[in-house]
Amino acid sequence: MTVTVQPSSRSMSETPTTRILVGYDGSQSASAAIEIGAALLPEAEAWIGHLWTPPFASEPLRQRLWKGAAAVNEFVDAIEREGAGEAHRLAAMGATLAVAADWDAHTLVERTYGGEGVHLTQVAEKLDPDLIVVGSRGLGGAKAVLGSVSDMVVHYAARPVLVVPHPLLMAERADVTDGPIIIGWDGSAGAQAALAAVARLFPTRTVELASVNQGDQHTPSAGSHDVIPLAAHGRHATAARAVAETLAGHARHRRAALVVVGSRGRSAVREALLGSVAVATVHHAHRPIMVVPHVTSPDVS
């Protein structure tokens, strides 16, 4: 692991209230995740994590090195040297974006041989941040490929994960600053953990609880919190998809800054294949989503 502290615009006397690990690969979606994450959680301390994966260098760089190499061993050595430099430059670019967004930013570069999503959660176990932030290209339906980095982080992380879809429309970006936070509520341990995480991470934001009821289901109570009942709409192959799209529609109507859902955490392959509310919401809500595994927090009343 390589960690490099980057300069920050904030004074040394200030203590960051939130520690964040960002998965950064230099893409537009990863850059958008930093921008939106900083709008939701300003003045946090962030580690910009770049995972250096095979073939350990971009294709244009590999082509240049291959043409200039006299032998295979020389080519391999050059890939190691130049690929490492490229990885650190990418992480530094992400840190520059984070500093510009008023985060106290560090870079973190690790080599991995695949499974970036799972490896990012392992990095999080060592770093112990309050939140993981990842970008998503916002592909729904048949284009939502199971096994994407954001999916794997959501499945395996033992702490809250903020997934920022890309692209967001101008109105959706504006909602991030002033909109309420919508929590999908079903009374479960996962939903209670989601409520606790929101209270901890966003103590000054307006919070609304929404329960999607199917058929003759009753609206579960939430102690002293009001719960908005929503009737599931549309016909879908899974109940998870119906709940996710109803939540997404309500969030759009309320111009929500963020939708928060609980999950079981470390989901089994069977649940991943069948689809959970958490993953369905990530795929179909065109605004930031935070998924909270119930293992991260005690119940709240």
PDB file of C-alpha atoms in Angstrom:
ATOM      1  CA  MET A   1       0.000   0.000   0.000  1.00  0.00           C
ATOM      2  CA  THR A   2       1.252   3.473  -0.864  1.00  0.00           C
ATOM      3  CA  VAL A   3      -0.222   6.487   0.892  1.00  0.00           C
ATOM      4  CA  THR A   4       0.725  10.057   0.031  1.00  0.00           C
ATOM      5  CA  VAL A   5      -0.658  13.050   1.885  1.00  0.00           C
ATOM      6  CA  GLN A   6      -1.857  15.823  -0.403  1.00  0.00           C
ATOM      7  CA  PRO A   7      -2.098  19.519   0.529  1.00  0.00           C
ATOM      8  CA  SER A   8      -5.429  20.810   1.759  1.00  0.00           C
ATOM      9  CA  SER A   9      -6.966  24.268   1.795  1.00  0.00           C
ATOM     10  CA  ARG A  10      -8.181  23.781   5.374  1.00  0.00           C
ATOM     11  CA  SER A  11      -6.229  24.776   8.464  1.00  0.00           C
ATOM     12  CA  MET A  12      -4.411  22.132  10.509  1.00  0.00           C
ATOM     13  CA  SER A  13      -6.514  22.948  13.575  1.00  0.00           C
ATOM     14  CA  GLU A  14      -9.682  21.661  11.974  1.00  0.00           C
ATOM     15  CA  THR A  15     -10.671  18.055  12.665  1.00  0.00           C
ATOM     16  CA  PRO A  16     -12.485  16.243   9.840  1.00  0.00           C
ATOM     17  CA  THR A  17     -15.744  14.741  11.019  1.00  0.00           C
ATOM     18  CA  THR A  18     -16.073  12.047   8.356  1.00  0.00           C
ATOM     19  CA  ARG A  19     -13.497   9.627   6.921  1.00  0.00           C
ATOM     20  CA  ILE A  20     -14.154   8.539   3.338  1.00  0.00           C
ATOM     21  CA  LEU A  21     -12.580   6.001   0.986  1.00  0.00           C
ATOM     22  CA  VAL A  22     -13.177   6.780  -2.699  1.00  0.00           C
ATOM     23  CA  GLY A  23     -12.712   4.201  -5.430  1.00  0.00           C
ATOM     24  CA  TYR A  24     -11.069   6.195  -8.231  1.00  0.00           C
ATOM     25  CA  ASP A  25     -10.067   4.975 -11.713  1.00  0.00           C
ATOM     26  CA  GLY A  26      -9.786   8.269 -13.574  1.00  0.00           C
ATOM     27  CA  SER A  27     -13.152   7.913 -15.329  1.00  0.00           C
ATOM     28  CA  GLN A  28     -15.840  10.582 -15.550  1.00  0.00           C
ATOM     29  CA  SER A  29     -18.074   8.555 -13.248  1.00  0.00           C
ATOM     30  CA  ALA A  30     -15.324   8.371 -10.604  1.00  0.00           C
ATOM     31  CA  SER A  31     -14.711  12.117 -10.878  1.00  0.00           C
ATOM     32  CA  ALA A  32     -18.450  12.757 -10.535  1.00  0.00           C
ATOM     33  CA  ALA A  33     -18.470  10.592  -7.405  1.00  0.00           C
ATOM     34  CA  ILE A  34     -15.906  12.906  -5.803  1.00  0.00           C
ATOM     35  CA  GLU A  35     -17.871  16.006  -6.819  1.00  0.00           C
ATOM     36  CA  ILE A  36     -21.215  14.722  -5.526  1.00  0.00           C
ATOM     37  CA  GLY A  37     -19.692  13.118  -2.443  1.00  0.00           C
ATOM     38  CA  ALA A  38     -18.108  16.432  -1.471  1.00  0.00           C
ATOM     39  CA  ALA A  39     -21.413  18.245  -2.003  1.00  0.00           C
ATOM     40  CA  LEU A  40     -23.146  15.807   0.360  1.00  0.00           C
ATOM     41  CA  LEU A  41     -20.310  15.611   2.895  1.00  0.00           C
ATOM     42  CA  PRO A  42     -18.230  18.805   2.755  1.00  0.00           C
ATOM     43  CA  GLU A  43     -14.914  19.155   4.574  1.00  0.00           C
ATOM     44  CA  ALA A  44     -14.400  15.431   5.086  1.00  0.00           C
ATOM     45  CA  GLU A  45     -11.113  13.534   5.142  1.00  0.00           C
ATOM     46  CA  ALA A  46     -10.839  11.390   2.020  1.00  0.00           C
ATOM     47  CA  TRP A  47      -8.524   8.666   0.770  1.00  0.00           C
ATOM     48  CA  ILE A  48      -8.520   8.534  -3.031  1.00  0.00           C
ATOM     49  CA  GLY A  49      -7.973   4.848  -3.661  1.00  0.00           C
ATOM     50  CA  HIS A  50      -6.691   3.607  -7.020  1.00  0.00           C
ATOM     51  CA  LEU A  51      -6.384  -0.139  -7.585  1.00  0.00           C
ATOM     52  CA  TRP A  52      -3.598  -1.031  -9.984  1.00  0.00           C
ATOM     53  CA  THR A  53      -4.803  -4.084 -11.922  1.00  0.00           C
ATOM     54  CA  PRO A  54      -3.466  -6.287 -14.770  1.00  0.00           C
ATOM     55  CA  PRO A  55      -2.146  -5.565 -17.331  1.00  0.00           C
ATOM     56  CA  PHE A  56      -0.874  -2.770 -15.048  1.00  0.00           C
ATOM     57  CA  ALA A  57      -0.803  -0.027 -17.695  1.00  0.00           C
ATOM     58  CA  SER A  58      -3.178   1.558 -20.189  1.00  0.00           C
ATOM     59  CA  GLU A  59      -3.281   0.191 -23.743  1.00  0.00           C
ATOM     60  CA  PRO A  60      -1.639   3.270 -25.350  1.00  0.00           C
ATOM     61  CA  LEU A  61       1.195   3.068 -22.830  1.00  0.00           C
ATOM     62  CA  ARG A  62       1.663  -0.676 -23.428  1.00  0.00           C
ATOM     63  CA  GLN A  63       1.798  -0.139 -27.191  1.00  0.00           C
ATOM     64  CA  ARG A  64       4.533   2.476 -26.859  1.00  0.00           C
ATOM     65  CA  LEU A  65       6.549   0.311 -24.494  1.00  0.00           C
ATOM     66  CA  TRP A  66       6.242  -2.773 -26.701  1.00  0.00           C
ATOM     67  CA  LYS A  67       7.515  -0.926 -29.755  1.00  0.00           C
ATOM     68  CA  GLY A  68      10.505   0.356 -27.832  1.00  0.00           C
ATOM     69  CA  ALA A  69      11.392  -2.883 -26.013  1.00  0.00           C
ATOM     70  CA  ALA A  70      14.235  -5.086 -27.261  1.00  0.00           C
ATOM     71  CA  ALA A  71      13.082  -8.181 -25.342  1.00  0.00           C
ATOM     72  CA  VAL A  72      10.153  -9.510 -23.329  1.00  0.00           C
ATOM     73  CA  ASN A  73      11.929  -9.058 -19.990  1.00  0.00           C
ATOM     74  CA  GLU A  74      12.692  -5.446 -20.836  1.00  0.00           C
ATOM     75  CA  PHE A  75       9.032  -4.952 -21.767  1.00  0.00           C
ATOM     76  CA  VAL A  76       7.861  -6.438 -18.447  1.00  0.00           C
ATOM     77  CA  ASP A  77      10.233  -4.220 -16.472  1.00  0.00           C
ATOM     78  CA  ALA A  78       9.038  -1.179 -18.391  1.00  0.00           C
ATOM     79  CA  ILE A  79       5.396  -2.079 -17.716  1.00  0.00           C
ATOM     80  CA  GLU A  80       6.144  -2.305 -13.994  1.00  0.00           C
ATOM     81  CA  ARG A  81       7.958   1.029 -13.955  1.00  0.00           C
ATOM     82  CA  GLU A  82       5.686   3.070 -16.218  1.00  0.00           C
ATOM     83  CA  GLY A  83       2.482   1.415 -15.017  1.00  0.00           C
ATOM     84  CA  ALA A  84       3.281   2.310 -11.417  1.00  0.00           C
ATOM     85  CA  GLY A  85       3.887   5.911 -12.426  1.00  0.00           C
ATOM     86  CA  GLU A  86       0.603   6.001 -14.328  1.00  0.00           C
ATOM     87  CA  ALA A  87      -1.293   4.580 -11.322  1.00  0.00           C
ATOM     88  CA  HIS A  88       0.133   7.192  -8.961  1.00  0.00           C
ATOM     89  CA  ARG A  89      -0.622   9.999 -11.426  1.00  0.00           C
ATOM     90  CA  LEU A  90      -4.262   8.874 -11.656  1.00  0.00           C
ATOM     91  CA  ALA A  91      -4.601   8.811  -7.882  1.00  0.00           C
ATOM     92  CA  ALA A  92      -3.013  12.267  -7.676  1.00  0.00           C
ATOM     93  CA  MET A  93      -5.512  13.578 -10.229  1.00  0.00           C
ATOM     94  CA  GLY A  94      -8.351  12.314  -8.042  1.00  0.00           C
ATOM     95  CA  ALA A  95      -6.787  13.906  -4.974  1.00  0.00           C
ATOM     96  CA  THR A  96      -6.531  17.220  -6.824  1.00  0.00           C
ATOM     97  CA  LEU A  97     -10.263  17.067  -7.554  1.00  0.00           C
ATOM     98  CA  ALA A  98     -10.956  16.220  -3.919  1.00  0.00           C
ATOM     99  CA  VAL A  99      -8.852  19.107  -2.598  1.00  0.00           C
ATOM    100  CA  ALA A 100     -10.630  21.474  -5.001  1.00  0.00           C
ATOM    101  CA  ALA A 101     -13.918  20.248  -3.496  1.00  0.00           C
ATOM    102  CA  ASP A 102     -12.583  21.157  -0.002  1.00  0.00           C
ATOM    103  CA  TRP A 103     -11.822  17.636   1.133  1.00  0.00           C
ATOM    104  CA  ASP A 104      -8.651  16.873   3.072  1.00  0.00           C
ATOM    105  CA  ALA A 105      -7.292  14.378   0.531  1.00  0.00           C
ATOM    106  CA  HIS A 106      -4.721  11.591   0.530  1.00  0.00           C
ATOM    107  CA  THR A 107      -3.817   9.132  -2.212  1.00  0.00           C
ATOM    108  CA  LEU A 108      -3.790   5.384  -1.748  1.00  0.00           C
ATOM    109  CA  VAL A 109      -2.506   3.059  -4.499  1.00  0.00           C
ATOM    110  CA  GLU A 110      -2.639  -0.731  -4.281  1.00  0.00           C
ATOM    111  CA  ARG A 111      -1.808  -3.486  -6.742  1.00  0.00           C
ATOM    112  CA  THR A 112      -4.453  -6.158  -7.182  1.00  0.00           C
ATOM    113  CA  TYR A 113      -4.878  -9.054  -9.579  1.00  0.00           C
ATOM    114  CA  GLY A 114      -8.609  -8.676 -10.197  1.00  0.00           C
ATOM    115  CA  GLY A 115     -11.807  -8.370  -8.196  1.00  0.00           C
ATOM    116  CA  GLU A 116     -11.460  -4.618  -7.703  1.00  0.00           C
ATOM    117  CA  GLY A 117     -14.774  -4.314  -5.873  1.00  0.00           C
ATOM    118  CA  VAL A 118     -13.913  -6.979  -3.319  1.00  0.00           C
ATOM    119  CA  HIS A 119     -10.370  -5.629  -2.935  1.00  0.00           C
ATOM    120  CA  LEU A 120     -11.711  -2.125  -2.294  1.00  0.00           C
ATOM    121  CA  THR A 121     -13.804  -3.480   0.592  1.00  0.00           C
ATOM    122  CA  GLN A 122     -10.682  -5.190   1.964  1.00  0.00           C
ATOM    123  CA  VAL A 123      -8.839  -1.882   1.831  1.00  0.00           C
ATOM    124  CA  ALA A 124     -11.778  -0.352   3.700  1.00  0.00           C
ATOM    125  CA  GLU A 125     -11.448  -2.981   6.434  1.00  0.00           C
ATOM    126  CA  LYS A 126      -7.857  -1.857   7.026  1.00  0.00           C
ATOM    127  CA  LEU A 127      -8.486   1.868   6.674  1.00  0.00           C
ATOM    128  CA  ASP A 128     -11.773   1.841   8.650  1.00  0.00           C
ATOM    129  CA  PRO A 129     -13.525   4.808   6.950  1.00  0.00           C
ATOM    130  CA  ASP A 130     -17.049   5.906   7.829  1.00  0.00           C
ATOM    131  CA  LEU A 131     -18.128   5.633   4.193  1.00  0.00           C
ATOM    132  CA  ILE A 132     -17.043   4.190   0.844  1.00  0.00           C
ATOM    133  CA  VAL A 133     -17.807   6.282  -2.253  1.00  0.00           C
ATOM    134  CA  VAL A 134     -17.884   4.796  -5.759  1.00  0.00           C
ATOM    135  CA  GLY A 135     -19.129   5.947  -9.126  1.00  0.00           C
ATOM    136  CA  SER A 136     -21.500   4.017 -11.347  1.00  0.00           C
ATOM    137  CA  ARG A 137     -22.259   4.430 -15.006  1.00  0.00           C
ATOM    138  CA  GLY A 138     -25.948   4.210 -14.146  1.00  0.00           C
ATOM    139  CA  LEU A 139     -26.793   1.294 -16.449  1.00  0.00           C
ATOM    140  CA  GLY A 140     -30.180  -0.269 -15.827  1.00  0.00           C
ATOM    141  CA  GLY A 141     -32.029  -3.293 -17.118  1.00  0.00           C
ATOM    142  CA  ALA A 142     -30.061  -5.647 -19.368  1.00  0.00           C
ATOM    143  CA  LYS A 143     -27.071  -3.286 -19.359  1.00  0.00           C
ATOM    144  CA  ALA A 144     -26.661  -3.510 -15.585  1.00  0.00           C
ATOM    145  CA  VAL A 145     -23.922  -6.134 -15.477  1.00  0.00           C
ATOM    146  CA  LEU A 146     -23.794  -8.151 -12.277  1.00  0.00           C
ATOM    147  CA  GLY A 147     -20.223  -8.096 -11.077  1.00  0.00           C
ATOM    148  CA  SER A 148     -19.464  -4.429 -11.718  1.00  0.00           C
ATOM    149  CA  VAL A 149     -17.183  -2.755  -9.197  1.00  0.00           C
ATOM    150  CA  SER A 150     -20.013  -0.764  -7.594  1.00  0.00           C
ATOM    151  CA  ASP A 151     -22.188  -3.897  -7.316  1.00  0.00           C
ATOM    152  CA  MET A 152     -19.417  -5.865  -5.652  1.00  0.00           C
ATOM    153  CA  VAL A 153     -18.643  -3.074  -3.194  1.00  0.00           C
ATOM    154  CA  VAL A 154     -22.334  -2.874  -2.258  1.00  0.00           C
ATOM    155  CA  HIS A 155     -22.486  -6.652  -1.775  1.00  0.00           C
ATOM    156  CA  TYR A 156     -19.345  -7.113   0.299  1.00  0.00           C
ATOM    157  CA  ALA A 157     -18.758  -3.871   2.218  1.00  0.00           C
ATOM    158  CA  ALA A 158     -19.310  -3.965   5.966  1.00  0.00           C
ATOM    159  CA  ARG A 159     -19.932  -0.206   6.104  1.00  0.00           C
ATOM    160  CA  PRO A 160     -22.139   2.318   4.253  1.00  0.00           C
ATOM    161  CA  VAL A 161     -21.488   2.689   0.522  1.00  0.00           C
ATOM    162  CA  LEU A 162     -22.433   5.800  -1.463  1.00  0.00           C
ATOM    163  CA  VAL A 163     -22.984   5.022  -5.152  1.00  0.00           C
ATOM    164  CA  VAL A 164     -23.102   8.039  -7.473  1.00  0.00           C
ATOM    165  CA  PRO A 165     -24.648   7.345 -10.906  1.00  0.00           C
ATOM    166  CA  HIS A 166     -23.274   9.005 -14.016  1.00  0.00           C
ATOM    167  CA  PRO A 167     -24.429  11.102 -15.710  1.00  0.00           C
ATOM    168  CA  LEU A 168     -26.703  13.165 -13.455  1.00  0.00           C
ATOM    169  CA  LEU A 169     -28.880  15.869 -14.961  1.00  0.00           C
ATOM    170  CA  MET A 170     -28.476  19.497 -13.882  1.00  0.00           C
ATOM    171  CA  ALA A 171     -31.664  19.376 -11.782  1.00  0.00           C
ATOM    172  CA  GLU A 172     -30.499  16.187 -10.055  1.00  0.00           C
ATOM    173  CA  ARG A 173     -27.162  17.816  -9.242  1.00  0.00           C
ATOM    174  CA  ALA A 174     -28.967  20.840  -7.792  1.00  0.00           C
ATOM    175  CA  ASP A 175     -31.079  18.546  -5.599  1.00  0.00           C
ATOM    176  CA  VAL A 176     -27.916  17.200  -3.930  1.00  0.00           C
ATOM    177  CA  THR A 177     -27.355  20.538  -2.226  1.00  0.00           C
ATOM    178  CA  ASP A 178     -30.829  21.289  -0.910  1.00  0.00           C
ATOM    179  CA  GLY A 179     -33.004  18.180  -1.233  1.00  0.00           C
ATOM    180  CA  PRO A 180     -34.151  15.886   1.580  1.00  0.00           C
ATOM    181  CA  ILE A 181     -32.714  12.450   2.279  1.00  0.00           C
ATOM    182  CA  ILE A 182     -35.194   9.647   1.598  1.00  0.00           C
ATOM    183  CA  ILE A 183     -34.790   6.417   3.590  1.00  0.00           C
ATOM    184  CA  GLY A 184     -36.505   3.278   2.334  1.00  0.00           C
ATOM    185  CA  TRP A 185     -38.245   1.994   5.457  1.00  0.00           C
ATOM    186  CA  ASP A 186     -39.532  -1.503   6.203  1.00  0.00           C
ATOM    187  CA  GLY A 187     -38.848  -1.740   9.925  1.00  0.00           C
ATOM    188  CA  SER A 188     -36.018  -4.253   9.453  1.00  0.00           C
ATOM    189  CA  ALA A 189     -32.599  -4.205  11.099  1.00  0.00           C
ATOM    190  CA  GLY A 190     -31.187  -2.991   7.795  1.00  0.00           C
ATOM    191  CA  ALA A 191     -33.627  -0.076   7.663  1.00  0.00           C
ATOM    192  CA  GLN A 192     -32.847   0.842  11.265  1.00  0.00           C
ATOM    193  CA  ALA A 193     -29.122   0.766  10.484  1.00  0.00           C
ATOM    194  CA  ALA A 194     -29.805   3.045   7.508  1.00  0.00           C
ATOM    195  CA  LEU A 195     -31.608   5.519   9.775  1.00  0.00           C
ATOM    196  CA  ALA A 196     -28.747   5.440  12.287  1.00  0.00           C
ATOM    197  CA  ALA A 197     -26.147   5.967   9.547  1.00  0.00           C
ATOM    198  CA  VAL A 198     -28.023   8.969   8.155  1.00  0.00           C
ATOM    199  CA  ALA A 199     -28.278  10.507  11.626  1.00  0.00           C
ATOM    200  CA  ARG A 200     -24.529  10.040  12.077  1.00  0.00           C
ATOM    201  CA  LEU A 201     -23.338  11.179   8.636  1.00  0.00           C
ATOM    202  CA  PHE A 202     -25.945  13.851   7.820  1.00  0.00           C
ATOM    203  CA  PRO A 203     -27.067  15.307  11.172  1.00  0.00           C
ATOM    204  CA  THR A 204     -28.274  18.622   9.702  1.00  0.00           C
ATOM    205  CA  ARG A 205     -30.174  17.317   6.659  1.00  0.00           C
ATOM    206  CA  THR A 206     -33.942  16.909   6.368  1.00  0.00           C
ATOM    207  CA  VAL A 207     -34.795  13.201   6.510  1.00  0.00           C
ATOM    208  CA  GLU A 208     -37.963  11.474   5.296  1.00  0.00           C
ATOM    209  CA  LEU A 209     -38.874   7.812   5.750  1.00  0.00           C
ATOM    210  CA  ALA A 210     -40.850   6.130   2.966  1.00  0.00           C
ATOM    211  CA  SER A 211     -42.370   2.648   3.067  1.00  0.00           C
ATOM    212  CA  VAL A 212     -43.329   0.861  -0.147  1.00  0.00           C
ATOM    213  CA  ASN A 213     -46.363  -1.321   0.554  1.00  0.00           C
ATOM    214  CA  GLN A 214     -47.402  -4.137  -1.742  1.00  0.00           C
ATOM    215  CA  GLY A 215     -50.936  -5.492  -1.635  1.00  0.00           C
ATOM    216  CA  ASP A 216     -52.447  -5.324   1.858  1.00  0.00           C
ATOM    217  CA  GLN A 217     -49.162  -4.743   3.677  1.00  0.00           C
ATOM    218  CA  HIS A 218     -49.309  -2.274   6.539  1.00  0.00           C
ATOM    219  CA  THR A 219     -46.858   0.594   6.991  1.00  0.00           C
ATOM    220  CA  PRO A 220     -44.251  -0.351   9.632  1.00  0.00           C
ATOM    221  CA  SER A 221     -43.775   2.166  12.410  1.00  0.00           C
ATOM    222  CA  ALA A 222     -40.497   3.966  13.112  1.00  0.00           C
ATOM    223  CA  GLY A 223     -40.852   5.128  16.692  1.00  0.00           C
ATOM    224  CA  SER A 224     -41.067   8.910  16.812  1.00  0.00           C
ATOM    225  CA  HIS A 225     -40.438   9.256  13.068  1.00  0.00           C
ATOM    226  CA  ASP A 226     -43.253   9.724  10.575  1.00  0.00           C
ATOM    227  CA  VAL A 227     -43.360   7.235   7.709  1.00  0.00           C
ATOM    228  CA  ILE A 228     -44.759   8.088   4.275  1.00  0.00           C
ATOM    229  CA  PRO A 229     -46.697   5.116   2.824  1.00  0.00           C
ATOM    230  CA  LEU A 230     -46.184   4.462  -0.884  1.00  0.00           C
ATOM    231  CA  ALA A 231     -48.164   2.040  -3.022  1.00  0.00           C
ATOM    232  CA  ALA A 232     -45.936  -0.107  -5.221  1.00  0.00           C
ATOM    233  CA  HIS A 233     -46.589   0.627  -8.864  1.00  0.00           C
ATOM    234  CA  GLY A 234     -45.756  -1.161 -12.074  1.00  0.00           C
ATOM    235  CA  ARG A 235     -45.472  -4.848 -12.868  1.00  0.00           C
ATOM    236  CA  HIS A 236     -42.007  -6.283 -12.577  1.00  0.00           C
ATOM    237  CA  ALA A 237     -40.439  -9.709 -12.437  1.00  0.00           C
ATOM    238  CA  THR A 238     -39.281  -9.163  -8.866  1.00  0.00           C
ATOM    239  CA  ALA A 239     -40.680  -7.392  -5.833  1.00  0.00           C
ATOM    240  CA  ALA A 240     -37.267  -5.755  -5.377  1.00  0.00           C
ATOM    241  CA  ARG A 241     -37.565  -4.025  -8.748  1.00  0.00           C
ATOM    242  CA  ALA A 242     -41.064  -2.747  -7.902  1.00  0.00           C
ATOM    243  CA  VAL A 243     -39.910  -1.382  -4.542  1.00  0.00           C
ATOM    244  CA  ALA A 244     -36.821   0.213  -6.097  1.00  0.00           C
ATOM    245  CA  GLU A 245     -38.726   1.970  -8.876  1.00  0.00           C
ATOM    246  CA  THR A 246     -41.411   3.199  -6.470  1.00  0.00           C
ATOM    247  CA  LEU A 247     -38.720   4.627  -4.178  1.00  0.00           C
ATOM    248  CA  ALA A 248     -36.974   6.178  -7.163  1.00  0.00           C
ATOM    249  CA  GLY A 249     -40.195   7.808  -8.353  1.00  0.00           C
ATOM    250  CA  HIS A 250     -40.881   9.209  -4.887  1.00  0.00           C
ATOM    251  CA  ALA A 251     -37.319  10.535  -4.630  1.00  0.00           C
ATOM    252  CA  ARG A 252     -37.699  12.223  -7.997  1.00  0.00           C
ATOM    253  CA  HIS A 253     -41.004  13.799  -6.908  1.00  0.00           C
ATOM    254  CA  ARG A 254     -39.477  15.024  -3.627  1.00  0.00           C
ATOM    255  CA  ARG A 255     -36.291  16.185  -5.424  1.00  0.00           C
ATOM    256  CA  ALA A 256     -34.251  14.150  -2.963  1.00  0.00           C
ATOM    257  CA  ALA A 257     -30.539  14.690  -2.495  1.00  0.00           C
ATOM    258  CA  LEU A 258     -29.978  11.058  -1.603  1.00  0.00           C
ATOM    259  CA  VAL A 259     -31.853   7.758  -1.323  1.00  0.00           C
ATOM    260  CA  VAL A 260     -30.766   5.443   1.499  1.00  0.00           C
ATOM    261  CA  VAL A 261     -31.580   1.744   1.780  1.00  0.00           C
ATOM    262  CA  GLY A 262     -30.484  -0.997   4.139  1.00  0.00           C
ATOM    263  CA  SER A 263     -29.121  -4.356   3.078  1.00  0.00           C
ATOM    264  CA  ARG A 264     -28.222  -7.649   4.680  1.00  0.00           C
ATOM    265  CA  GLY A 265     -24.542  -7.072   3.984  1.00  0.00           C
ATOM    266  CA  ARG A 266     -22.153  -9.562   2.361  1.00  0.00           C
ATOM    267  CA  SER A 267     -25.024 -10.862   0.213  1.00  0.00           C
ATOM    268  CA  ALA A 268     -25.033 -14.450  -0.982  1.00  0.00           C
ATOM    269  CA  VAL A 269     -24.640 -15.208  -4.677  1.00  0.00           C
ATOM    270  CA  ARG A 270     -28.247 -16.376  -4.864  1.00  0.00           C
ATOM    271  CA  GLU A 271     -29.543 -13.039  -3.562  1.00  0.00           C
ATOM    272  CA  ALA A 272     -27.256 -11.218  -6.000  1.00  0.00           C
ATOM    273  CA  LEU A 273     -28.663 -13.174  -8.927  1.00  0.00           C
ATOM    274  CA  LEU A 274     -32.288 -12.778  -7.875  1.00  0.00           C
ATOM    275  CA  GLY A 275     -31.867  -9.103  -7.114  1.00  0.00           C
ATOM    276  CA  SER A 276     -32.165  -7.252  -3.805  1.00  0.00           C
ATOM    277  CA  VAL A 277     -33.900  -3.947  -3.139  1.00  0.00           C
ATOM    278  CA  ALA A 278     -30.497  -2.374  -2.480  1.00  0.00           C
ATOM    279  CA  VAL A 279     -28.984  -3.401  -5.807  1.00  0.00           C
ATOM    280  CA  ALA A 280     -32.205  -2.694  -7.728  1.00  0.00           C
ATOM    281  CA  THR A 281     -32.286   0.811  -6.262  1.00  0.00           C
ATOM    282  CA  VAL A 282     -28.652   1.388  -7.231  1.00  0.00           C
ATOM    283  CA  HIS A 283     -29.498   0.403 -10.809  1.00  0.00           C
ATOM    284  CA  HIS A 284     -32.729   2.338 -11.252  1.00  0.00           C
ATOM    285  CA  ALA A 285     -32.646   5.507  -9.119  1.00  0.00           C
ATOM    286  CA  HIS A 286     -31.025   8.318 -11.085  1.00  0.00           C
ATOM    287  CA  ARG A 287     -29.598  10.049  -8.041  1.00  0.00           C
ATOM    288  CA  PRO A 288     -27.048   9.202  -5.338  1.00  0.00           C
ATOM    289  CA  ILE A 289     -27.791   6.031  -3.356  1.00  0.00           C
ATOM    290  CA  MET A 290     -26.348   5.028   0.004  1.00  0.00           C
ATOM    291  CA  VAL A 291     -26.549   1.343   0.916  1.00  0.00           C
ATOM    292  CA  VAL A 292     -26.102   0.499   4.603  1.00  0.00           C
ATOM    293  CA  PRO A 293     -25.480  -3.068   5.834  1.00  0.00           C
ATOM    294  CA  HIS A 294     -27.150  -3.688   9.179  1.00  0.00           C
ATOM    295  CA  VAL A 295     -23.895  -4.965  10.703  1.00  0.00           C
ATOM    296  CA  THR A 296     -22.573  -1.382  10.938  1.00  0.00           C
ATOM    297  CA  SER A 297     -24.975   0.060  13.491  1.00  0.00           C
ATOM    298  CA  PRO A 298     -27.207  -0.824  16.425  1.00  0.00           C
ATOM    299  CA  ASP A 299     -30.958  -0.451  16.160  1.00  0.00           C
ATOM    300  CA  VAL A 300     -32.467   2.969  16.764  1.00  0.00           C
ATOM    301  CA  SER A 301     -35.870   3.800  18.146  1.00  0.00           C
TER     302      SER A 301
END
